[in-house]
């Protein structure tokens, strides 16, 4: 059986399972569509929350970012897991006690303002749409490789599948579908990790293998990896290189952004009791940890295997003891078929720049100069071409002189010849690079799709709830019937799927990078207003509205200034490089600053505004304090 046929069978079987669950659990009321009729137990909800959470960014992209950056990208692990602690302690039980369906509904009732509710809807839509772009990016990457279709075709196939089970099932169907998707994705992630850990370190537990000994050289695995990447001119894998301030702000943005994500918060509206909300968060952390403790090993071992593929001597611990992989082998070897397969997607590419028949993979340090040279050649201006060529040659010479023991000058290397390696392919390609069995590759394909689709469904549900429940029923048509509201929810979800797919065709970055922007937006807009709504009786509607607007606008403007207006390439006002960032703060990290702005503006405006009405202050008190609690007495 061919690999394509095996992929198709496994993927189609998983699709049939998801659609079957959605049909069986079809939502028949708004309570079932929005909150699964509040009948989901904490363990089941924890598993569904983990699937909702472990998106394409976690499954597909995070390990790829760790693979190519190393220690500095451990921020993703720290921020995303730490956010669940904040969610469990500070938000989930209180929001469940409030007893509503959506985040904007809480904002509108707590701040006694229809305007606040509408602004909450706008913030939710901006966050969720940005987040869902990352999921659709992952769907396109996975489909394009394993079903051998274009990225665009893969996106439309994924959109059709989400439409089938999300629009039909609502929260009730999505919850039980996500439980199935969690099982699929965690098996798909851990099985290849175990195989590869055994191959490279002899340890079947990937987290222990990461800190174990490399089988081929007898050297500590991470030390061996550090040596390989520094030999090739890359930065040491285990060292911290970036701005510490930006690292702290980015981690904090991921943490408070996690706690403010609407599609995660609404999962805690589905449990029967307030105590179950906190238990659900605990179980979600357990299920998430099964993947997150493996991710650093997956990323590190993927980087090692890629390097060993390009430099066969690396497998024995001597990078340049053998020549680089030959172009002939790439084009004919069965072991390197994965490179040819991924090349057809446009996410992996190479070029024999010096015509020696080998493909040298190293850090030529001239990425910016190569981009400028390509642009000059396109313009046709010979003077510009000559200047760009001179800058490129000078940068190459500087890099070659710094490479330790590399035969760059003697063998006339003229630049890195592995020209494209998309971060998002590393987890998906890992089993192929390691020559694992075909059934493992097929399961990984199904797992990648499960991760992306589960989160996409949760996000789309949050979007449809905001539109149908908060915007239509809460503002435009308060007297709409339940049947009409349910239809509005389904129509708005269908339109959201269409918008998300169109935006996914041209994402602003890798899946995890795009998702990180969504976390910054959630951190600057939703998290502060929820915290103030629960823990401050002084903040009123004027402060909440001003804070949300200030936090969201400041973050959006900062992101657009560097990423381009509405993420359109070429419209950015400043280059998206560390030396151009304000105080070295990256666009993905600015959410923390936006949150501070939100809090400051909200408290400042509230200080000069009227206190909230007495019934609102009593509402805040009732949310925080268990009913029936009396005063302390002496014993």
XYZ file of C-alpha atoms in Angstrom:
635
model
C 0.000 0.000 0.000
C 1.395 3.388 -0.997
C 2.027 6.092 1.595
C -0.554 8.325 -0.071
C -3.247 5.624 0.172
C -2.383 4.982 3.818
C -2.531 8.711 4.587
C -5.880 8.977 2.841
C -7.384 6.038 4.729
C -6.290 7.261 8.170
C -7.317 10.879 7.535
C -10.705 9.882 6.077
C -11.348 7.505 9.004
C -10.696 10.336 11.476
C -12.969 12.660 9.481
C -15.754 10.095 9.505
C -15.388 9.792 13.285
C -15.653 13.559 13.815
C -18.676 13.972 11.561
C -20.381 10.937 13.100
C -19.964 12.377 16.597
C -21.324 15.746 15.444
C -24.415 14.122 13.929
C -25.027 12.024 17.043
C -24.547 15.027 19.353
C -26.359 17.574 17.225
C -27.330 20.721 19.152
C -31.099 21.213 19.305
C -31.223 24.345 21.507
C -29.161 27.450 22.153
C -28.109 26.027 25.545
C -26.664 22.984 23.767
C -25.146 25.072 20.967
C -23.387 27.569 23.274
C -22.623 25.531 26.420
C -23.468 21.841 25.777
C -26.398 22.284 28.185
C -23.843 22.563 31.021
C -23.602 18.798 31.220
C -19.904 18.071 30.568
C -17.940 16.505 33.446
C -14.558 17.952 34.501
C -12.386 15.114 33.125
C -14.136 15.113 29.759
C -14.101 18.909 29.684
C -10.411 18.933 30.600
C -9.649 16.659 27.656
C -11.793 18.739 25.288
C -10.135 21.914 26.598
C -6.696 20.411 25.957
C -7.678 19.637 22.359
C -9.213 23.088 21.996
C -5.979 24.529 23.325
C -3.376 22.368 21.563
C -3.859 23.935 18.195
C -1.841 23.869 14.999
C 0.512 26.238 16.811
C 1.199 23.694 19.570
C 1.180 20.531 17.463
C 2.690 21.696 14.191
C 4.547 24.951 14.701
C 5.827 25.200 18.277
C 8.375 22.392 18.015
C 9.486 23.832 14.659
C 10.162 27.197 16.284
C 12.049 25.461 19.100
C 13.972 23.412 16.510
C 15.386 26.468 14.759
C 15.717 28.851 17.695
C 16.350 26.645 20.712
C 16.263 27.967 24.266
C 14.879 31.392 23.376
C 11.633 29.848 22.137
C 11.032 28.013 25.402
C 8.900 31.098 26.061
C 6.059 29.370 24.217
C 6.114 26.482 26.684
C 6.336 28.705 29.754
C 3.714 31.193 28.627
C 1.110 28.784 27.352
C 1.210 26.485 30.368
C 1.508 29.299 32.907
C -1.592 30.899 31.462
C -3.687 27.935 32.513
C -2.637 28.420 36.108
C -3.882 32.014 35.936
C -7.080 30.842 34.264
C -7.765 28.196 36.916
C -7.050 30.511 39.857
C -8.348 33.883 38.704
C -11.032 33.499 36.057
C -12.639 30.113 35.345
C -14.614 29.479 38.567
C -15.825 33.073 38.847
C -16.999 33.281 35.257
C -18.780 29.928 35.598
C -20.469 31.210 38.755
C -21.756 34.194 36.803
C -23.716 31.693 34.710
C -23.725 33.267 31.242
C -22.944 31.876 27.788
C -20.287 34.259 26.418
C -17.463 36.578 27.482
C -19.084 39.755 26.037
C -22.281 38.910 27.952
C -20.314 38.976 31.206
C -18.688 42.281 30.198
C -22.044 43.830 29.286
C -23.800 42.749 32.505
C -20.909 43.446 34.865
C -20.303 46.922 33.430
C -24.041 47.580 32.974
C -23.511 48.823 29.428
C -24.591 47.717 25.966
C -21.638 49.683 24.568
C -19.206 47.719 26.732
C -20.774 44.499 25.470
C -20.394 45.561 21.820
C -16.754 46.556 22.356
C -16.250 43.164 24.021
C -17.675 41.555 20.870
C -15.286 43.558 18.679
C -12.280 42.581 20.820
C -13.368 38.934 20.759
C -13.756 38.967 16.983
C -10.334 40.553 16.407
C -8.617 38.051 18.737
C -10.453 34.991 17.447
C -10.097 35.814 13.760
C -6.348 36.432 14.167
C -6.045 33.147 16.061
C -8.044 31.142 13.537
C -5.746 32.327 10.719
C -2.981 30.309 12.412
C -5.178 27.211 12.528
C -6.077 27.465 8.875
C -2.375 27.905 8.078
C -1.725 24.571 9.821
C -4.610 22.906 7.981
C -3.221 24.064 4.641
C 0.311 22.869 5.457
C -0.895 19.418 6.505
C -3.315 18.832 3.645
C -0.913 20.124 1.009
C 1.661 17.509 1.983
C -0.343 14.424 2.882
C -3.151 14.667 0.355
C -0.736 16.023 -2.263
C -2.841 19.060 -3.078
C -2.051 22.773 -3.129
C -2.039 24.762 0.091
C -5.168 26.611 -1.029
C -7.023 23.388 -1.847
C -6.065 21.996 1.550
C -7.509 25.061 3.243
C -10.852 24.665 1.468
C -11.036 20.948 2.329
C -10.385 21.743 5.996
C -12.984 24.517 5.942
C -15.593 22.117 4.534
C -14.887 19.591 7.293
C -15.138 22.188 10.072
C -18.386 23.405 8.522
C -19.837 19.886 8.655
C -19.282 19.211 12.347
C -19.056 22.657 13.976
C -22.103 24.239 12.377
C -24.140 21.092 12.981
C -23.031 20.154 16.482
C -22.332 23.475 18.207
C -20.630 23.232 21.611
C -22.253 19.885 22.333
C -20.939 18.253 19.163
C -17.618 20.092 19.267
C -16.948 18.978 22.869
C -17.160 15.267 22.140
C -15.420 15.691 18.797
C -12.563 17.422 20.612
C -12.262 14.514 23.037
C -11.751 12.202 20.044
C -9.347 14.708 18.478
C -7.302 14.867 21.669
C -6.824 11.094 21.623
C -5.768 11.236 17.972
C -3.356 14.139 18.355
C -1.628 12.938 21.531
C -1.019 9.491 20.018
C 0.212 11.118 16.809
C 2.620 13.375 18.694
C 4.111 10.896 21.157
C 4.561 7.750 19.036
C 7.093 9.244 16.589
C 8.780 11.076 19.472
C 9.332 7.748 21.253
C 10.744 6.127 18.093
C 13.106 9.020 17.387
C 14.265 9.257 21.006
C 15.135 5.559 20.903
C 17.044 6.039 17.639
C 19.102 8.990 18.834
C 19.541 8.396 22.565
C 18.381 4.859 23.341
C 15.818 6.253 25.792
C 12.149 5.609 25.052
C 11.016 8.655 27.096
C 11.696 11.729 24.928
C 12.044 14.206 27.837
C 14.743 11.997 29.376
C 16.324 11.331 25.996
C 16.699 15.083 25.478
C 19.056 15.184 28.462
C 20.601 11.802 27.701
C 23.570 10.694 25.599
C 23.715 10.691 21.820
C 24.053 7.086 20.613
C 26.351 7.818 17.658
C 29.001 9.853 19.474
C 28.666 9.072 23.181
C 28.378 12.805 23.915
C 25.472 14.427 25.771
C 22.741 14.913 23.163
C 22.291 18.673 23.690
C 26.055 19.226 23.714
C 26.291 17.290 20.454
C 23.513 19.402 18.945
C 25.185 22.613 20.126
C 28.411 21.538 18.454
C 26.717 20.731 15.151
C 24.811 23.982 14.818
C 27.756 26.169 15.853
C 29.976 24.328 13.334
C 27.515 25.462 10.686
C 27.585 29.073 11.833
C 24.300 29.049 13.741
C 23.915 30.280 17.295
C 24.337 27.785 20.129
C 21.079 25.916 20.629
C 20.993 25.929 24.439
C 22.002 29.552 25.045
C 19.936 32.711 25.485
C 20.602 35.258 22.729
C 17.635 37.600 22.496
C 16.564 40.563 24.634
C 15.707 39.447 28.156
C 13.133 42.233 28.425
C 11.380 41.050 25.278
C 11.524 37.446 26.491
C 9.848 38.376 29.798
C 7.198 40.506 28.088
C 6.503 37.820 25.500
C 6.120 35.118 28.149
C 3.767 37.359 30.122
C 1.765 38.186 26.977
C 1.301 34.469 26.311
C 0.282 33.832 29.934
C -2.318 36.563 30.310
C -3.350 36.096 26.689
C -4.089 32.445 27.445
C -6.222 33.443 30.393
C -8.114 35.887 28.190
C -8.792 33.688 25.165
C -12.558 33.576 24.548
C -12.657 30.099 23.018
C -10.855 28.662 26.065
C -12.971 30.564 28.595
C -16.285 29.382 27.123
C -15.235 25.783 27.733
C -15.659 26.436 31.455
C -19.277 27.453 30.893
C -20.086 23.839 29.963
C -19.560 22.178 33.371
C -22.403 21.548 35.848
C -20.902 23.267 38.926
C -18.522 26.088 39.818
C -16.071 23.679 41.455
C -15.987 21.684 38.227
C -14.593 24.715 36.378
C -11.442 24.675 38.516
C -11.176 20.884 38.253
C -11.489 21.153 34.474
C -8.536 23.532 34.341
C -6.480 21.090 36.421
C -7.310 18.161 34.161
C -6.605 20.292 31.082
C -3.106 20.990 32.446
C -2.512 17.258 32.922
C -3.566 16.464 29.366
C -1.617 19.404 27.932
C 1.501 18.369 29.851
C 1.542 15.040 27.991
C 2.377 16.982 24.820
C 4.257 19.965 26.206
C 6.824 17.881 28.082
C 7.610 16.094 24.816
C 7.747 19.190 22.564
C 11.316 20.317 23.471
C 12.631 16.852 22.622
C 10.690 16.780 19.356
C 12.089 20.156 18.305
C 15.670 19.353 19.298
C 15.691 15.937 17.658
C 14.079 17.296 14.497
C 16.889 19.848 14.222
C 19.497 17.137 14.749
C 17.948 14.825 12.154
C 17.672 17.607 9.575
C 21.334 18.500 10.098
C 22.390 14.851 9.885
C 20.422 14.485 6.661
C 22.212 17.423 5.066
C 25.615 16.462 6.539
C 25.879 12.646 6.871
C 28.979 13.012 9.046
C 26.870 14.691 11.736
C 25.328 11.345 12.669
C 28.767 10.256 13.919
C 29.473 13.575 15.577
C 31.789 14.993 12.895
C 29.945 17.537 10.785
C 32.458 17.883 7.936
C 34.037 14.412 8.031
C 31.894 13.532 5.002
C 30.705 15.760 2.144
C 27.293 17.379 2.194
C 24.368 15.391 0.783
C 24.497 15.202 -2.991
C 21.907 16.615 -5.346
C 21.771 13.216 -7.069
C 20.851 11.479 -3.794
C 18.140 14.027 -3.060
C 16.633 13.418 -6.483
C 16.811 9.607 -6.425
C 17.289 8.153 -2.923
C 14.265 6.533 -1.313
C 15.473 7.693 2.103
C 15.314 11.297 0.885
C 11.907 11.019 -0.763
C 10.544 13.213 2.037
C 12.542 16.154 0.646
C 11.028 15.728 -2.793
C 7.554 15.370 -1.279
C 7.853 18.560 0.759
C 9.443 20.461 -2.130
C 6.201 20.110 -4.091
C 4.404 22.065 -1.347
C 6.799 25.012 -1.657
C 7.662 24.741 2.056
C 11.088 23.140 1.464
C 13.531 24.031 -1.298
C 17.193 23.909 -2.255
C 19.515 25.241 -4.967
C 23.016 24.144 -6.005
C 24.429 27.673 -6.126
C 28.076 26.742 -6.760
C 27.363 23.859 -9.164
C 29.376 21.257 -7.221
C 26.526 18.714 -7.108
C 26.196 19.030 -3.313
C 23.704 20.926 -1.174
C 25.536 22.758 1.604
C 23.315 23.693 4.557
C 24.857 26.359 6.787
C 24.250 29.878 8.083
C 25.647 32.134 5.388
C 24.555 35.175 7.411
C 23.401 36.913 4.257
C 19.641 36.408 4.296
C 18.916 40.148 4.229
C 21.505 40.753 1.499
C 20.109 37.858 -0.573
C 16.599 39.353 -0.353
C 17.947 42.754 -1.447
C 19.851 41.148 -4.330
C 16.736 39.324 -5.539
C 14.759 42.575 -5.419
C 17.477 44.402 -7.362
C 17.528 41.725 -10.059
C 13.763 42.001 -10.385
C 14.035 45.762 -10.883
C 16.562 45.352 -13.708
C 18.652 48.329 -12.495
C 22.251 47.219 -13.163
C 23.746 49.748 -10.746
C 21.477 48.476 -7.953
C 22.266 44.871 -8.898
C 26.040 45.484 -8.721
C 25.726 47.191 -5.330
C 23.513 44.430 -3.927
C 25.860 41.746 -5.272
C 28.857 43.445 -3.641
C 27.026 43.632 -0.289
C 26.054 39.958 -0.578
C 29.612 38.865 -1.427
C 31.069 40.894 1.429
C 28.662 39.362 3.954
C 29.435 35.853 2.690
C 33.166 36.433 3.039
C 32.680 37.628 6.616
C 30.645 34.519 7.470
C 33.074 32.100 5.799
C 35.978 33.522 7.788
C 34.063 32.893 11.020
C 32.982 29.291 10.346
C 35.047 26.937 12.569
C 36.822 24.337 10.451
C 34.439 24.603 7.526
C 35.888 24.319 4.014
C 33.778 27.257 2.814
C 36.472 29.233 1.022
C 38.468 26.284 -0.343
C 35.396 24.648 -1.871
C 33.851 27.876 -3.132
C 30.629 27.925 -1.147
C 28.524 30.838 -2.378
C 25.666 30.742 0.106
C 23.342 28.446 2.013
C 21.855 26.012 -0.495
C 18.970 24.734 1.632
C 17.108 27.878 0.697
C 13.692 27.250 2.296
C 12.751 25.311 5.421
C 9.357 26.351 6.734
C 9.190 25.937 10.531
C 5.720 24.438 10.262
C 6.928 21.312 8.457
C 9.327 20.044 11.126
C 6.909 18.018 13.283
C 5.065 16.677 10.252
C 8.261 15.782 8.408
C 10.048 14.389 11.483
C 8.846 10.758 11.048
C 9.840 10.814 7.373
C 13.267 12.287 8.109
C 13.815 9.513 10.668
C 12.542 6.845 8.200
C 9.773 5.654 10.516
C 7.061 3.232 9.284
C 4.325 4.509 6.970
C 1.559 4.047 9.532
C 3.361 6.452 11.899
C 3.513 9.074 9.147
C -0.217 8.636 8.473
C -1.084 9.027 12.176
C 0.979 12.214 12.388
C -0.970 13.600 9.439
C -4.263 12.843 11.193
C -2.915 14.336 14.435
C -1.858 17.592 12.805
C -5.291 17.978 11.283
C -7.001 17.089 14.577
C -5.014 19.782 16.397
C -5.781 22.493 13.866
C -9.437 21.574 13.373
C -10.259 21.210 17.080
C -9.061 24.715 17.893
C -10.569 26.187 14.735
C -13.961 24.773 15.777
C -13.675 26.265 19.273
C -12.709 29.662 17.882
C -15.521 29.635 15.365
C -17.979 28.781 18.125
C -16.746 31.756 20.156
C -17.145 33.983 17.090
C -20.648 32.741 16.281
C -21.739 33.104 19.914
C -20.511 36.696 20.015
C -22.330 37.548 16.786
C -25.608 35.701 17.393
C -25.983 35.927 21.196
C -24.283 39.236 21.988
C -24.658 41.279 18.828
C -27.969 40.055 17.375
C -29.939 38.929 20.443
C -28.234 41.208 22.945
C -28.292 44.370 20.847
C -29.989 44.339 17.455
C -32.957 41.966 17.934
C -33.582 41.305 21.641
C -36.901 39.562 20.894
C -35.512 37.038 18.434
C -36.831 33.506 18.998
C -34.583 30.698 20.214
C -34.938 28.998 16.834
C -33.974 32.229 15.089
C -30.978 32.714 17.371
C -29.813 29.160 16.713
C -30.046 29.769 12.958
C -28.174 33.070 13.343
C -25.429 31.238 15.259
C -25.043 28.681 12.488
C -25.043 31.278 9.714
C -22.486 33.441 11.518
C -20.263 30.405 12.058
C -20.465 29.529 8.347
C -19.484 33.096 7.410
C -16.653 32.986 9.961
C -15.306 29.808 8.350
C -15.287 31.561 4.979
C -13.458 34.627 6.324
C -10.928 32.497 8.241
C -10.160 30.442 5.135
C -9.636 33.508 2.963
C -7.305 35.058 5.555
C -5.482 31.732 5.970
C -4.429 31.900 2.321
C -2.005 34.727 3.175
C -1.056 34.475 6.879
C 1.283 37.012 8.543
C 3.703 34.344 9.760
C 4.124 30.736 10.832
C 1.166 29.200 12.654
C 2.669 29.778 16.103
C 3.757 33.324 15.261
C 0.287 34.258 14.026
C -1.265 32.724 17.130
C 1.183 34.657 19.319
C -0.221 37.887 17.879
C -3.716 36.757 18.904
C -2.464 36.175 22.447
C -1.090 39.704 22.553
C -4.459 41.073 21.471
C -6.293 38.986 24.085
C -3.805 40.064 26.753
C -4.312 43.753 26.000
C -8.098 43.759 25.719
C -10.004 40.844 27.254
C -7.886 39.700 30.213
C -7.736 43.117 31.966
C -11.473 43.775 31.700
C -12.292 40.319 33.071
C -9.888 40.757 35.976
C -11.273 44.185 36.836
C -14.819 42.895 36.415
C -14.244 40.159 38.978
C -11.882 41.777 41.486
C -12.657 45.510 41.438
C -15.926 47.041 42.563
C -14.617 50.517 41.727
C -14.137 50.147 37.961
C -17.273 51.242 36.120
C -18.483 51.184 32.571
C -16.586 54.325 31.523
C -13.287 52.892 32.735
C -13.889 49.466 31.212
C -14.796 50.906 27.805
C -11.854 53.324 27.746
C -9.446 50.620 28.918
C -10.508 48.073 26.285
C -10.254 50.642 23.498
C -6.849 51.926 24.653
C -5.374 48.445 25.175
C -6.645 47.012 21.900
C -5.844 50.038 19.722
C -2.314 50.485 21.081
C -1.533 46.808 20.467
C -3.116 46.690 17.011
C -1.305 49.837 15.883
C 2.020 48.521 17.136
C 1.504 45.166 15.398
C 0.377 46.755 12.122
C 3.314 49.189 12.182
C 5.723 46.238 11.931
C 3.622 43.451 10.372
C 1.738 45.576 7.824
C -1.775 47.020 7.884
C -4.220 44.139 8.259
C -1.178 41.886 7.735
C -0.885 42.908 4.069
C 2.721 42.411 2.953
C 4.615 45.597 2.126
C 2.361 47.964 4.095
C 4.431 47.972 7.290
C 5.725 51.367 8.423
C 8.919 49.997 10.027
C 11.076 46.931 9.314
C 10.101 43.965 11.484
C 13.585 43.501 12.934
C 14.860 43.622 16.539
C 16.904 46.765 15.977
C 13.798 48.618 14.720
C 11.437 47.562 17.547
C 10.612 50.163 20.195
C 12.887 49.440 23.190
C 13.489 46.018 21.613
C 9.858 44.939 22.215
C 8.592 42.650 19.435
C 5.017 42.963 18.082
C 4.110 39.614 19.683
C 5.331 40.865 23.088
C 3.512 44.183 23.046
C 0.334 42.614 24.467
C 1.824 42.935 27.951
C 2.367 46.659 27.422
C -1.166 46.918 26.000
C -2.526 45.220 29.132
C -0.734 47.733 31.364
C -2.199 50.552 29.260
C -5.667 48.973 29.596
C -5.428 48.719 33.391
C -3.988 52.231 33.756
C -6.620 53.884 31.555
C -9.495 51.944 33.168
C -8.481 52.803 36.736
C -7.671 56.392 35.776
C -11.028 56.998 34.097
C -12.891 55.200 36.902
C -11.192 57.418 39.490
C -12.893 60.485 38.027
C -16.200 58.752 37.174
C -19.197 57.790 39.279
C -18.956 54.585 41.282
C -20.825 51.614 39.807
C -24.436 51.191 41.043
C -24.966 49.338 44.319
C -26.507 46.292 42.611
C -23.383 45.932 40.420
C -21.108 46.088 43.449
C -23.243 43.419 45.096
C -22.962 41.347 41.902
C -19.160 41.528 42.074
C -19.260 40.509 45.713
C -21.537 37.562 44.981
C -19.240 36.327 42.196
C -16.173 36.289 44.437
C -17.609 35.150 47.778
C -19.296 31.747 48.203
C -22.975 32.050 49.040
C -23.836 31.348 52.628
C -20.414 32.254 54.041
C -20.716 34.047 57.334
C -18.305 36.177 59.272
C -15.380 34.665 61.173
C -16.062 33.697 64.775
C -13.810 32.900 67.722
C -13.477 29.306 68.895
